[in-house]
């Protein structure tokens, strides 16, 4: 009984040792492209590790950092250990990919990212147009031309309504667009009592119904919008309007690509 008991215990210890060795030797699985950590990573160090999008760079960084810790008997990777391993700084903080988007026909005066959609941003140009871009596509999603004789000086997103933004014009007008209601024309057109052009406009992030605007003659105006843009819950249709536009643009791009491919233009 003692012989069999010690033999089982010895076999179990060998199995555990073999499993641990396999985890360390196969910390990186190149076949499945899955990264498995052999050591425990603290939150600060894990944030740096998870920020690496390239699987090859992530594998190299993890191998070097964990070897650095294992050689020193460290069982948990912390923030300083990542830099003590002397990792190439270009791998830890890779330069972002330069995206060049379809340009306006005139200077761009303003550009703002949507507070609701991470890849969506809007531009205002001197050519009198407003464009909405998807960060991952070179072509613009939508172009609005509310005026021909005036330039668009500034643009700002509503902090409450996902599909609403306001633009200031050199003619002095303030144009409020709401993609949920109308995707081609401004929902509200505000003409302040001044003959100077509007140079800037900004939503109030706390008092949501108020908008501030600045003009060429030095005047500053505070305007109040209706309650729709200051109170009320956001509907599912409002949050889905941009997703719909992005999906439609993606389908259109795929169709154009297929046409060019079939006509041997690629």
Short mmCIF file of C-alpha atoms in Angstrom, two decimals:
data_model
loop_
_atom_site.label_atom_id
_atom_site.label_comp_id
_atom_site.label_asym_id
_atom_site.label_seq_id
_atom_site.Cartn_x
_atom_site.Cartn_y
_atom_site.Cartn_z
CA UNK A 1 0.00 0.00 0.00
CA UNK A 2 2.85 2.41 0.87
CA UNK A 3 4.66 1.47 -2.36
CA UNK A 4 1.66 2.17 -4.58
CA UNK A 5 0.79 5.37 -2.69
CA UNK A 6 4.30 6.83 -3.08
CA UNK A 7 4.38 5.76 -6.71
CA UNK A 8 1.09 7.54 -7.43
CA UNK A 9 2.33 10.67 -5.64
CA UNK A 10 5.56 10.60 -7.63
CA UNK A 11 3.65 10.18 -10.91
CA UNK A 12 1.33 13.08 -10.02
CA UNK A 13 4.32 15.33 -9.23
CA UNK A 14 5.93 14.42 -12.56
CA UNK A 15 2.66 15.24 -14.37
CA UNK A 16 2.43 18.64 -12.67
CA UNK A 17 6.07 19.43 -13.48
CA UNK A 18 5.56 18.37 -17.10
CA UNK A 19 2.44 20.56 -17.40
CA UNK A 20 4.24 23.58 -15.98
CA UNK A 21 7.16 23.05 -18.36
CA UNK A 22 4.78 22.80 -21.30
CA UNK A 23 3.09 26.06 -20.32
CA UNK A 24 6.45 27.84 -20.18
CA UNK A 25 7.72 26.35 -23.43
CA UNK A 26 4.46 26.98 -25.27
CA UNK A 27 3.69 30.39 -23.86
CA UNK A 28 3.21 31.44 -27.46
CA UNK A 29 1.18 29.27 -29.80
CA UNK A 30 2.22 30.25 -33.38
CA UNK A 31 -0.17 27.85 -35.02
CA UNK A 32 -3.30 29.30 -33.45
CA UNK A 33 -1.81 32.80 -33.13
CA UNK A 34 -2.90 32.84 -29.48
CA UNK A 35 -0.72 34.44 -26.81
CA UNK A 36 -0.61 32.62 -23.46
CA UNK A 37 1.20 34.23 -20.56
CA UNK A 38 3.48 32.04 -18.42
CA UNK A 39 3.52 34.60 -15.60
CA UNK A 40 0.91 36.77 -13.98
CA UNK A 41 0.80 40.34 -15.31
CA UNK A 42 -0.37 43.25 -13.17
CA UNK A 43 -2.93 45.65 -14.58
CA UNK A 44 -0.41 48.37 -15.54
CA UNK A 45 1.88 45.93 -17.32
CA UNK A 46 -1.04 44.11 -18.95
CA UNK A 47 -2.31 47.41 -20.36
CA UNK A 48 0.99 47.91 -22.20
CA UNK A 49 0.97 44.30 -23.40
CA UNK A 50 -2.63 44.42 -24.63
CA UNK A 51 -1.98 47.69 -26.47
CA UNK A 52 0.22 45.80 -28.93
CA UNK A 53 -1.94 44.91 -31.92
CA UNK A 54 0.73 43.07 -33.89
CA UNK A 55 0.80 39.45 -32.70
CA UNK A 56 4.47 39.02 -33.61
CA UNK A 57 5.52 42.08 -31.62
CA UNK A 58 3.34 40.99 -28.72
CA UNK A 59 4.97 37.57 -28.72
CA UNK A 60 8.50 39.02 -28.73
CA UNK A 61 7.71 41.50 -25.96
CA UNK A 62 6.13 38.86 -23.75
CA UNK A 63 8.99 36.43 -24.25
CA UNK A 64 11.64 39.00 -23.39
CA UNK A 65 9.81 40.46 -20.40
CA UNK A 66 8.93 37.09 -18.90
CA UNK A 67 12.48 35.78 -19.43
CA UNK A 68 13.77 38.89 -17.67
CA UNK A 69 11.47 38.17 -14.71
CA UNK A 70 12.13 34.43 -14.60
CA UNK A 71 15.90 34.94 -14.58
CA UNK A 72 15.49 37.11 -11.47
CA UNK A 73 12.96 34.89 -9.74
CA UNK A 74 10.10 37.32 -10.25
CA UNK A 75 6.71 35.61 -10.40
CA UNK A 76 4.56 38.62 -11.27
CA UNK A 77 5.20 41.12 -14.06
CA UNK A 78 4.73 44.75 -13.01
CA UNK A 79 4.98 48.05 -14.87
CA UNK A 80 8.75 48.65 -14.26
CA UNK A 81 9.69 45.14 -15.36
CA UNK A 82 8.49 45.85 -18.89
CA UNK A 83 11.01 48.65 -19.28
CA UNK A 84 13.76 46.90 -17.30
CA UNK A 85 13.71 44.18 -19.97
CA UNK A 86 14.95 46.83 -22.44
CA UNK A 87 12.26 46.34 -25.02
CA UNK A 88 12.59 48.29 -28.26
CA UNK A 89 10.50 51.41 -27.64
CA UNK A 90 9.22 51.31 -31.23
CA UNK A 91 7.49 48.02 -30.48
CA UNK A 92 5.86 49.27 -27.30
CA UNK A 93 4.63 52.51 -28.85
CA UNK A 94 4.18 51.91 -32.54
CA UNK A 95 3.49 54.88 -34.79
CA UNK A 96 -0.16 55.08 -35.91
CA UNK A 97 -0.97 54.30 -39.51
CA UNK A 98 -1.25 57.50 -41.55
CA UNK A 99 -4.70 57.73 -43.10
CA UNK A 100 -5.16 60.18 -45.96
CA UNK A 101 -8.83 60.86 -46.66
CA UNK A 102 -10.60 62.21 -49.70
CA UNK A 103 -9.90 65.97 -49.58
CA UNK A 104 -12.20 68.97 -49.69
CA UNK A 105 -12.05 71.48 -52.53
CA UNK A 106 -10.93 74.18 -50.11
CA UNK A 107 -9.19 74.68 -46.75
CA UNK A 108 -10.54 72.73 -43.80
CA UNK A 109 -11.45 75.08 -40.96
CA UNK A 110 -12.70 72.64 -38.34
CA UNK A 111 -12.66 68.93 -37.54
CA UNK A 112 -14.43 67.19 -34.65
CA UNK A 113 -14.74 63.57 -33.55
CA UNK A 114 -18.12 62.19 -32.60
CA UNK A 115 -18.60 61.62 -28.84
CA UNK A 116 -20.82 58.61 -29.62
CA UNK A 117 -19.12 56.80 -32.53
CA UNK A 118 -15.42 56.10 -32.12
CA UNK A 119 -14.61 56.06 -35.85
CA UNK A 120 -16.79 58.97 -36.92
CA UNK A 121 -15.62 62.55 -37.39
CA UNK A 122 -16.93 65.64 -39.18
CA UNK A 123 -15.10 68.35 -41.11
CA UNK A 124 -16.05 71.90 -42.07
CA UNK A 125 -14.47 73.51 -45.12
CA UNK A 126 -14.18 76.85 -46.88
CA UNK A 127 -15.77 75.26 -49.95
CA UNK A 128 -19.12 75.47 -48.12
CA UNK A 129 -19.43 71.75 -47.40
CA UNK A 130 -19.57 69.52 -44.34
CA UNK A 131 -18.27 65.98 -44.61
CA UNK A 132 -18.69 62.97 -42.37
CA UNK A 133 -15.91 60.42 -42.44
CA UNK A 134 -15.41 56.93 -41.14
CA UNK A 135 -11.89 56.76 -39.73
CA UNK A 136 -11.30 53.38 -41.38
CA UNK A 137 -12.32 54.47 -44.90
CA UNK A 138 -10.68 57.02 -47.18
CA UNK A 139 -13.92 58.09 -48.88
CA UNK A 140 -16.35 60.27 -46.95
CA UNK A 141 -19.67 58.82 -45.77
CA UNK A 142 -21.80 61.86 -46.40
CA UNK A 143 -21.38 65.37 -47.78
CA UNK A 144 -23.67 68.26 -46.93
CA UNK A 145 -23.69 71.51 -48.90
CA UNK A 146 -25.95 73.86 -46.94
CA UNK A 147 -24.54 76.99 -48.57
CA UNK A 148 -22.76 77.96 -51.78
CA UNK A 149 -21.84 81.59 -51.18
CA UNK A 150 -20.57 81.14 -47.59
CA UNK A 151 -17.85 79.11 -45.95
CA UNK A 152 -18.25 76.74 -43.00
CA UNK A 153 -16.04 78.04 -40.22
CA UNK A 154 -16.66 75.67 -37.30
CA UNK A 155 -18.55 72.52 -36.33
CA UNK A 156 -19.47 70.91 -33.03
CA UNK A 157 -21.33 67.75 -31.99
CA UNK A 158 -24.30 67.66 -29.67
CA UNK A 159 -23.36 66.14 -26.30
CA UNK A 160 -26.81 64.51 -26.06
CA UNK A 161 -28.07 63.61 -29.55
CA UNK A 162 -25.80 61.17 -31.47
CA UNK A 163 -26.98 62.41 -34.86
CA UNK A 164 -26.96 66.15 -34.18
CA UNK A 165 -24.24 68.73 -34.81
CA UNK A 166 -24.13 72.47 -35.37
CA UNK A 167 -22.09 74.53 -37.85
CA UNK A 168 -21.25 78.22 -38.12
CA UNK A 169 -21.17 80.02 -41.48
CA UNK A 170 -19.36 83.11 -42.71
CA UNK A 171 -22.81 84.51 -43.57
CA UNK A 172 -23.59 84.65 -39.83
CA UNK A 173 -25.99 81.70 -39.82
CA UNK A 174 -25.85 78.81 -37.39
CA UNK A 175 -27.04 75.54 -38.92
CA UNK A 176 -28.20 72.66 -36.74
CA UNK A 177 -28.26 69.28 -38.47
CA UNK A 178 -29.98 66.18 -37.13
CA UNK A 179 -29.30 63.06 -39.18
CA UNK A 180 -32.12 61.24 -37.44
CA UNK A 181 -34.68 63.65 -38.89
CA UNK A 182 -33.12 64.94 -42.12
CA UNK A 183 -29.90 63.80 -43.79
CA UNK A 184 -29.65 66.52 -46.41
CA UNK A 185 -30.82 69.82 -44.91
CA UNK A 186 -30.42 71.59 -41.57
CA UNK A 187 -33.20 70.96 -39.08
CA UNK A 188 -32.85 74.41 -37.52
CA UNK A 189 -31.41 77.56 -39.07
CA UNK A 190 -30.52 80.29 -36.59
CA UNK A 191 -29.89 83.84 -37.82
CA UNK A 192 -28.57 85.95 -34.91
CA UNK A 193 -29.19 89.73 -34.96
CA UNK A 194 -25.76 90.60 -36.31
CA UNK A 195 -24.42 91.11 -39.83
CA UNK A 196 -20.99 89.64 -39.06
CA UNK A 197 -19.93 86.16 -40.00
CA UNK A 198 -19.97 83.40 -37.39
CA UNK A 199 -16.43 82.16 -36.71
CA UNK A 200 -16.99 79.58 -33.98
CA UNK A 201 -19.78 77.68 -32.24
CA UNK A 202 -19.84 75.39 -29.23
CA UNK A 203 -22.39 73.29 -27.32
CA UNK A 204 -22.50 73.65 -23.55
CA UNK A 205 -21.63 70.22 -22.13
CA UNK A 206 -23.52 70.91 -18.86
CA UNK A 207 -26.40 73.19 -19.85
CA UNK A 208 -27.27 71.12 -22.90
CA UNK A 209 -29.85 73.48 -24.35
CA UNK A 210 -27.37 76.36 -24.70
CA UNK A 211 -25.04 77.09 -27.60
CA UNK A 212 -22.32 79.77 -27.66
CA UNK A 213 -21.26 81.45 -30.91
CA UNK A 214 -18.54 83.96 -31.76
CA UNK A 215 -18.58 86.43 -34.66
CA UNK A 216 -16.13 88.41 -36.79
CA UNK A 217 -17.06 91.75 -35.19
CA UNK A 218 -16.08 90.44 -31.74
CA UNK A 219 -19.62 89.68 -30.60
CA UNK A 220 -20.48 86.61 -28.53
CA UNK A 221 -24.00 85.21 -28.46
CA UNK A 222 -25.58 82.60 -26.17
CA UNK A 223 -28.52 80.86 -27.81
CA UNK A 224 -31.05 78.45 -26.33
CA UNK A 225 -32.33 75.44 -28.26
CA UNK A 226 -35.60 73.60 -27.76
CA UNK A 227 -35.96 70.89 -25.14
CA UNK A 228 -35.41 68.05 -27.62
CA UNK A 229 -31.68 68.81 -27.65
CA UNK A 230 -31.35 69.19 -23.90
CA UNK A 231 -33.48 66.47 -22.27
CA UNK A 232 -34.87 63.04 -23.03
CA UNK A 233 -33.47 59.57 -23.54
CA UNK A 234 -31.61 58.63 -26.71
CA UNK A 235 -33.59 56.26 -28.90
CA UNK A 236 -32.22 53.18 -30.62
CA UNK A 237 -32.88 54.74 -34.02
CA UNK A 238 -30.64 57.70 -33.17
CA UNK A 239 -27.71 55.51 -32.17
CA UNK A 240 -28.19 53.29 -35.22
CA UNK A 241 -28.22 56.02 -37.87
CA UNK A 242 -24.44 56.16 -38.14
CA UNK A 243 -24.10 52.39 -38.13
CA UNK A 244 -26.54 52.27 -41.03
CA UNK A 245 -24.60 54.89 -43.00
CA UNK A 246 -21.30 53.08 -42.40
CA UNK A 247 -22.75 49.76 -43.50
CA UNK A 248 -24.23 51.32 -46.65
CA UNK A 249 -20.92 52.95 -47.52
CA UNK A 250 -19.06 49.69 -46.94
CA UNK A 251 -21.47 47.83 -49.28
CA UNK A 252 -21.12 50.53 -51.93
CA UNK A 253 -17.33 50.35 -51.74
CA UNK A 254 -17.42 46.56 -52.10
CA UNK A 255 -19.69 46.82 -55.16
CA UNK A 256 -17.43 49.40 -56.80
CA UNK A 257 -14.41 47.22 -56.11
CA UNK A 258 -16.12 44.19 -57.66
CA UNK A 259 -17.09 46.19 -60.77
CA UNK A 260 -13.53 47.39 -61.25
CA UNK A 261 -12.25 43.86 -60.75
CA UNK A 262 -14.66 42.40 -63.31
CA UNK A 263 -13.72 45.05 -65.89
CA UNK A 264 -10.01 44.29 -65.37
CA UNK A 265 -9.32 47.79 -64.03
CA UNK A 266 -7.44 46.39 -61.04
#
